[in-house]
Coordinates of N, CA and C in Angstrom, one line a residue:
X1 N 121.9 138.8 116.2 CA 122.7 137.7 116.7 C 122.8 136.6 115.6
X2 N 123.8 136.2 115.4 CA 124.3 135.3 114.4 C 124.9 133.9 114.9
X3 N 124.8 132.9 114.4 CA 125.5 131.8 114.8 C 125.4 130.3 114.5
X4 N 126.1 129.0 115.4 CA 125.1 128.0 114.7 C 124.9 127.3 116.1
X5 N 124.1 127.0 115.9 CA 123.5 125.7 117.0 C 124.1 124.3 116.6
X6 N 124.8 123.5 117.0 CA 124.7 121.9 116.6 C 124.7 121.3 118.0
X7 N 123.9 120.2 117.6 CA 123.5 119.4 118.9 C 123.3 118.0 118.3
X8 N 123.3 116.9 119.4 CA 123.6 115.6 118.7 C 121.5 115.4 118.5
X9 N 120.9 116.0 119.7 CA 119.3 115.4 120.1 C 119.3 116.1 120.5
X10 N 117.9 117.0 119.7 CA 117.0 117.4 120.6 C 115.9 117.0 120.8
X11 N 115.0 117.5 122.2 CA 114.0 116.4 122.2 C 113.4 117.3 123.8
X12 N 112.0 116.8 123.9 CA 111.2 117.2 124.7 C 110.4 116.6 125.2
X13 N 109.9 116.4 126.6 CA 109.2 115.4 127.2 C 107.9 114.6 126.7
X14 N 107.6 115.5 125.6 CA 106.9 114.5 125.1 C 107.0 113.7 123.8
X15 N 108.2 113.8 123.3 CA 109.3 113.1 122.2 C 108.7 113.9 120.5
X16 N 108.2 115.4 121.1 CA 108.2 115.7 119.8 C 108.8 115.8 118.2
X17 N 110.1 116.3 119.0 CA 111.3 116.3 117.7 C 112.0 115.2 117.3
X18 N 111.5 113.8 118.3 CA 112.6 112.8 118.2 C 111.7 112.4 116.9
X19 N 110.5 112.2 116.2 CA 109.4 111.4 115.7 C 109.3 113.2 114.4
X20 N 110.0 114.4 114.5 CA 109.6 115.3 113.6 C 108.1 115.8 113.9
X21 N 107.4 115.0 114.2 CA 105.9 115.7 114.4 C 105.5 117.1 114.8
X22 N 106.8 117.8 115.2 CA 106.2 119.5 115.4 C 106.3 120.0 113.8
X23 N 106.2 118.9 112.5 CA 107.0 119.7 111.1 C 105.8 119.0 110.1
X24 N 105.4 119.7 109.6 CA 104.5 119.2 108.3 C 105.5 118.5 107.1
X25 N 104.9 117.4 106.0 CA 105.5 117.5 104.9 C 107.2 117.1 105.3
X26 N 107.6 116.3 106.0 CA 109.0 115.8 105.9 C 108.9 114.5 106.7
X27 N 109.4 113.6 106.4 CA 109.6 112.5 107.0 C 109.2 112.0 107.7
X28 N 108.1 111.3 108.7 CA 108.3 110.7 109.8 C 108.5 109.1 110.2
X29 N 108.5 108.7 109.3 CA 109.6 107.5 109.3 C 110.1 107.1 108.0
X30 N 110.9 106.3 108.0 CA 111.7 105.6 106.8 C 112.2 104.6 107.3
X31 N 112.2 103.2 106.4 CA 113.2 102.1 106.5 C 113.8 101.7 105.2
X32 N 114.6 101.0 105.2 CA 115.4 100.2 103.7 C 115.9 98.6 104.5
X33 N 115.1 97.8 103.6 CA 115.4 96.3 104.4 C 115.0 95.9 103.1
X34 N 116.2 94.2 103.6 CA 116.5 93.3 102.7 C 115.0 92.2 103.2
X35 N 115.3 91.3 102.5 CA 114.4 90.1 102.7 C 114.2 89.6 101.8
X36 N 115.5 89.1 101.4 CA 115.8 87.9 99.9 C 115.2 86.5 100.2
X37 N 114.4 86.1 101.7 CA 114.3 84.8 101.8 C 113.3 84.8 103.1
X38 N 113.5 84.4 103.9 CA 112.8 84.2 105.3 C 112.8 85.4 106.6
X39 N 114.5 86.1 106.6 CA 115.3 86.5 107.6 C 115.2 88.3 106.8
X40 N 114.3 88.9 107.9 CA 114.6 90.3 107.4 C 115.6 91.4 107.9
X41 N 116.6 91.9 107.4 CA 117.2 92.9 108.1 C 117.4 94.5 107.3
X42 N 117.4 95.2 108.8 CA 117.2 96.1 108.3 C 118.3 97.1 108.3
X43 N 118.5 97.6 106.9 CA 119.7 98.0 106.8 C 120.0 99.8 107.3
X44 N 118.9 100.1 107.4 CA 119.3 101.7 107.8 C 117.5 102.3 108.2
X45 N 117.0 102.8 109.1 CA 115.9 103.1 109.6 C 115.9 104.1 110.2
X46 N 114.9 104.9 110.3 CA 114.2 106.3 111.3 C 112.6 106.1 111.7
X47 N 112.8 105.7 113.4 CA 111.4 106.0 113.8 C 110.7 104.5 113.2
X48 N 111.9 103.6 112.7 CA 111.0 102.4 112.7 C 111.9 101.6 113.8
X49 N 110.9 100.5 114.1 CA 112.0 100.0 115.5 C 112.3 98.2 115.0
X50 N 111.3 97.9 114.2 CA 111.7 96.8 113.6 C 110.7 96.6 112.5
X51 N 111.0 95.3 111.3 CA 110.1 95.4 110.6 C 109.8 93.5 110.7
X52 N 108.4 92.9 110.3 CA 108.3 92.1 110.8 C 107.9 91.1 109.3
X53 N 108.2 89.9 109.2 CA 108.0 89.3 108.3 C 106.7 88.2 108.3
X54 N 105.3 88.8 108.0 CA 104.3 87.8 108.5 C 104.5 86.6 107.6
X55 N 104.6 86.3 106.5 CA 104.7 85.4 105.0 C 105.4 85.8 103.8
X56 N 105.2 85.1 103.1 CA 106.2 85.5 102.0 C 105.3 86.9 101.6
X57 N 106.0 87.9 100.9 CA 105.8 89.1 101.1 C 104.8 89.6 101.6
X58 N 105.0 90.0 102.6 CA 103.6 90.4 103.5 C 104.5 90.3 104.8
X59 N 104.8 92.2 105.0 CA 105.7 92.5 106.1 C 104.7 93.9 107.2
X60 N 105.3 93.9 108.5 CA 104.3 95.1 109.1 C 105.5 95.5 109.6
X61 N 105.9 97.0 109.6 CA 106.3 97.9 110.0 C 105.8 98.7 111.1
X62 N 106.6 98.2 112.4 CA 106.4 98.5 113.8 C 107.6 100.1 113.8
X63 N 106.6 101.5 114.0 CA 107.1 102.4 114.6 C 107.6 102.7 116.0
X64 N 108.8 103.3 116.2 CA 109.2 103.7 117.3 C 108.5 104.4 118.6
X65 N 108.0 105.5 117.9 CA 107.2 106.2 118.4 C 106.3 106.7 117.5
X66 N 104.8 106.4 118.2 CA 103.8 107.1 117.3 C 103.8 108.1 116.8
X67 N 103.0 107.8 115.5 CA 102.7 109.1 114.7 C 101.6 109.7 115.5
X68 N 101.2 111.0 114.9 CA 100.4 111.9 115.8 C 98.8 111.4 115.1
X69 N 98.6 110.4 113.9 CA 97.6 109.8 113.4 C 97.4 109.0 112.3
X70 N 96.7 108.4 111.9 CA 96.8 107.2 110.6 C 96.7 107.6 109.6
X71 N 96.6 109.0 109.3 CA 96.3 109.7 108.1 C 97.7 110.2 107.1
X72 N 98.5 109.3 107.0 CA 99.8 109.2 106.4 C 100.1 109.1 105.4
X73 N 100.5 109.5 104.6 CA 101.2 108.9 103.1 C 102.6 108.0 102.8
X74 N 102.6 107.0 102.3 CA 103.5 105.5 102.5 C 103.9 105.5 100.8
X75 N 105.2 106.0 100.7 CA 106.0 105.6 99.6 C 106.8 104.5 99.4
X76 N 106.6 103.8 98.6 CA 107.3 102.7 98.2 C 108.2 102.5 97.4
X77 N 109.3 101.4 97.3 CA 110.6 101.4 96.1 C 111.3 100.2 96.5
X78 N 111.6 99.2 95.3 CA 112.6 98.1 95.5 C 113.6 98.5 94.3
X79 N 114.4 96.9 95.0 CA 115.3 97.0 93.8 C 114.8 95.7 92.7
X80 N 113.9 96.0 92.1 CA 113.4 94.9 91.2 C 112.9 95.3 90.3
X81 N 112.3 94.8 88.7 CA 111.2 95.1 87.9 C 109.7 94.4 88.0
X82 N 109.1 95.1 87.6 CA 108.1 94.1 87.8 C 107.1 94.1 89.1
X83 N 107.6 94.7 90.0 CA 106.4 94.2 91.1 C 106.5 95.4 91.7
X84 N 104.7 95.5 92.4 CA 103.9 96.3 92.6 C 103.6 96.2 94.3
X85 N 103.4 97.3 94.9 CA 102.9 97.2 96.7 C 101.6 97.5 96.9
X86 N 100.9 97.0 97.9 CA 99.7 96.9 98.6 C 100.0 97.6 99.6
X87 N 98.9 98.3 100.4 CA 99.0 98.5 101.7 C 98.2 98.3 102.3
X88 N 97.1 97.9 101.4 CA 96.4 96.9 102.7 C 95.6 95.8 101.9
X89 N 95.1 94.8 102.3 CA 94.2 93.6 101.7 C 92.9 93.6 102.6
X90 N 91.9 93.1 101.8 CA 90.5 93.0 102.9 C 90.9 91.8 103.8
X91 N 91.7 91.2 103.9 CA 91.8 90.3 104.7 C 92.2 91.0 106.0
X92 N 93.4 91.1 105.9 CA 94.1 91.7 107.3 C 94.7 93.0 107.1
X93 N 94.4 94.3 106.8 CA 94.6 95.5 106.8 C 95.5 96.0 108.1
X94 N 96.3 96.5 108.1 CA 97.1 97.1 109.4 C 97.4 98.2 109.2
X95 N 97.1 99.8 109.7 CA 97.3 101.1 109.3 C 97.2 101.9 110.3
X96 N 97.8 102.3 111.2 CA 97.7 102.7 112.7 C 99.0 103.4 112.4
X97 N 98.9 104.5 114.0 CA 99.7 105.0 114.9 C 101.0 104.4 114.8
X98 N 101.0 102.8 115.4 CA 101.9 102.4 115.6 C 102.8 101.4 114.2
X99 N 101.5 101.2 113.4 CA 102.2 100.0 112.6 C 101.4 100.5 111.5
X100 N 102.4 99.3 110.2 CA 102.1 99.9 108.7 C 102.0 98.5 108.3
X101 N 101.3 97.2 107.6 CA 101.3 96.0 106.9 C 101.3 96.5 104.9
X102 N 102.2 95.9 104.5 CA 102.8 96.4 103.2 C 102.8 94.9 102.6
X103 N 102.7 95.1 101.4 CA 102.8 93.8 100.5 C 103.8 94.0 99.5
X104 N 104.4 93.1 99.3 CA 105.1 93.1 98.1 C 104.4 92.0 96.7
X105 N 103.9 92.6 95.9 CA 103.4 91.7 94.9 C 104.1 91.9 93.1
X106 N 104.0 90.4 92.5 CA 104.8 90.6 90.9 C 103.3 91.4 90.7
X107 N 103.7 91.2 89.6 CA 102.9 91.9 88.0 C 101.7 91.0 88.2
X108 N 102.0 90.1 88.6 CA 100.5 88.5 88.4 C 100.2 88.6 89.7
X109 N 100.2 89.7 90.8 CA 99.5 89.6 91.9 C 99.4 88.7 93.5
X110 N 101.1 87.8 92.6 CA 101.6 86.3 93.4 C 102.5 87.3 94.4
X111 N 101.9 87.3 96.3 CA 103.5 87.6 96.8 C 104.9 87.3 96.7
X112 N 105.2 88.1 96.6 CA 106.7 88.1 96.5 C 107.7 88.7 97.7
X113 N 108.8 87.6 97.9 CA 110.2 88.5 99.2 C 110.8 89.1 97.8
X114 N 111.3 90.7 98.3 CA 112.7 91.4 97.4 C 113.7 91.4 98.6
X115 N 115.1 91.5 97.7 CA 115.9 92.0 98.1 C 116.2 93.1 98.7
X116 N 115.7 94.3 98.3 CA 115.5 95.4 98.7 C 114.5 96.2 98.6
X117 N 113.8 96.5 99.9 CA 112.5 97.0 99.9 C 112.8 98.5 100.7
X118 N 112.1 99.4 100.2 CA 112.2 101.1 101.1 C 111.1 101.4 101.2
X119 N 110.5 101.9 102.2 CA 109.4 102.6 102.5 C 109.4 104.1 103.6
X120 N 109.1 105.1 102.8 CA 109.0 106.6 103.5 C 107.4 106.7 103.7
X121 N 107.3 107.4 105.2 CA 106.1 107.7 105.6 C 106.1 109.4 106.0
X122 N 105.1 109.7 105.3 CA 105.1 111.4 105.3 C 103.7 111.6 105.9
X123 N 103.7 113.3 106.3 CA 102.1 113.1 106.9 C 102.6 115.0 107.2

């Protein structure tokens, strides 16, 4: 039997395929957001449902639907030179199921807002 399947959603009562979690090794979330100033927006996302601006660089990324656990890998990328991400500080660490707390910092360790910030979460 030969053919193709296309469908807009698939999905199962317990939102496996909506989140990818039946799949090793591919995506389970991504966002790309601006935050040149105070006002974050996000310009294109999966499985994130908003992203949040605690202070000047120092943002938490609230997931859609949980990941299946906190044991994640979190890639980072702007459009800038020079500055470096945290994912967590001994102060306030955030690394869960539901949420990711990310930093944006220069070269001198001063937070910093970018223009454009991307973050992919694999697992």
């Amino acid at each position: 039997m030969a053919g193709t399947l296309v469908a807009n959603t698939i999905n199962t009562d317990t939102g496996l395929f909506s989140t990818n979690n039946a799949y090793s090794g591919i995506a389970k979330a991504w966002v790309n957001f601006s935050c040149p100033s105070t006002t974050v927006t996000v310009n294109n996302s999966f499985n994130v449902s908003s992203v949040t601006r605690n202070t000047t660089g120092d943002y938490t990324l609230n997931f859609t639907t949980a990941l299946a656990d906190a044991n994640y890998n979190a890639v980072f990328g702007c459009i800038s030179s020079g500055l470096r991400f945290a994912l967590e500080n001994g102060d306030s660490p955030v690394r869960t199921t539901t949420q990711l707390r990310i930093y944006s910092l220069s070269g001198a360790n001063a937070p910093v807002d970018n223009t454009v910030i991307s973050v992919s979460i694999f697992r």
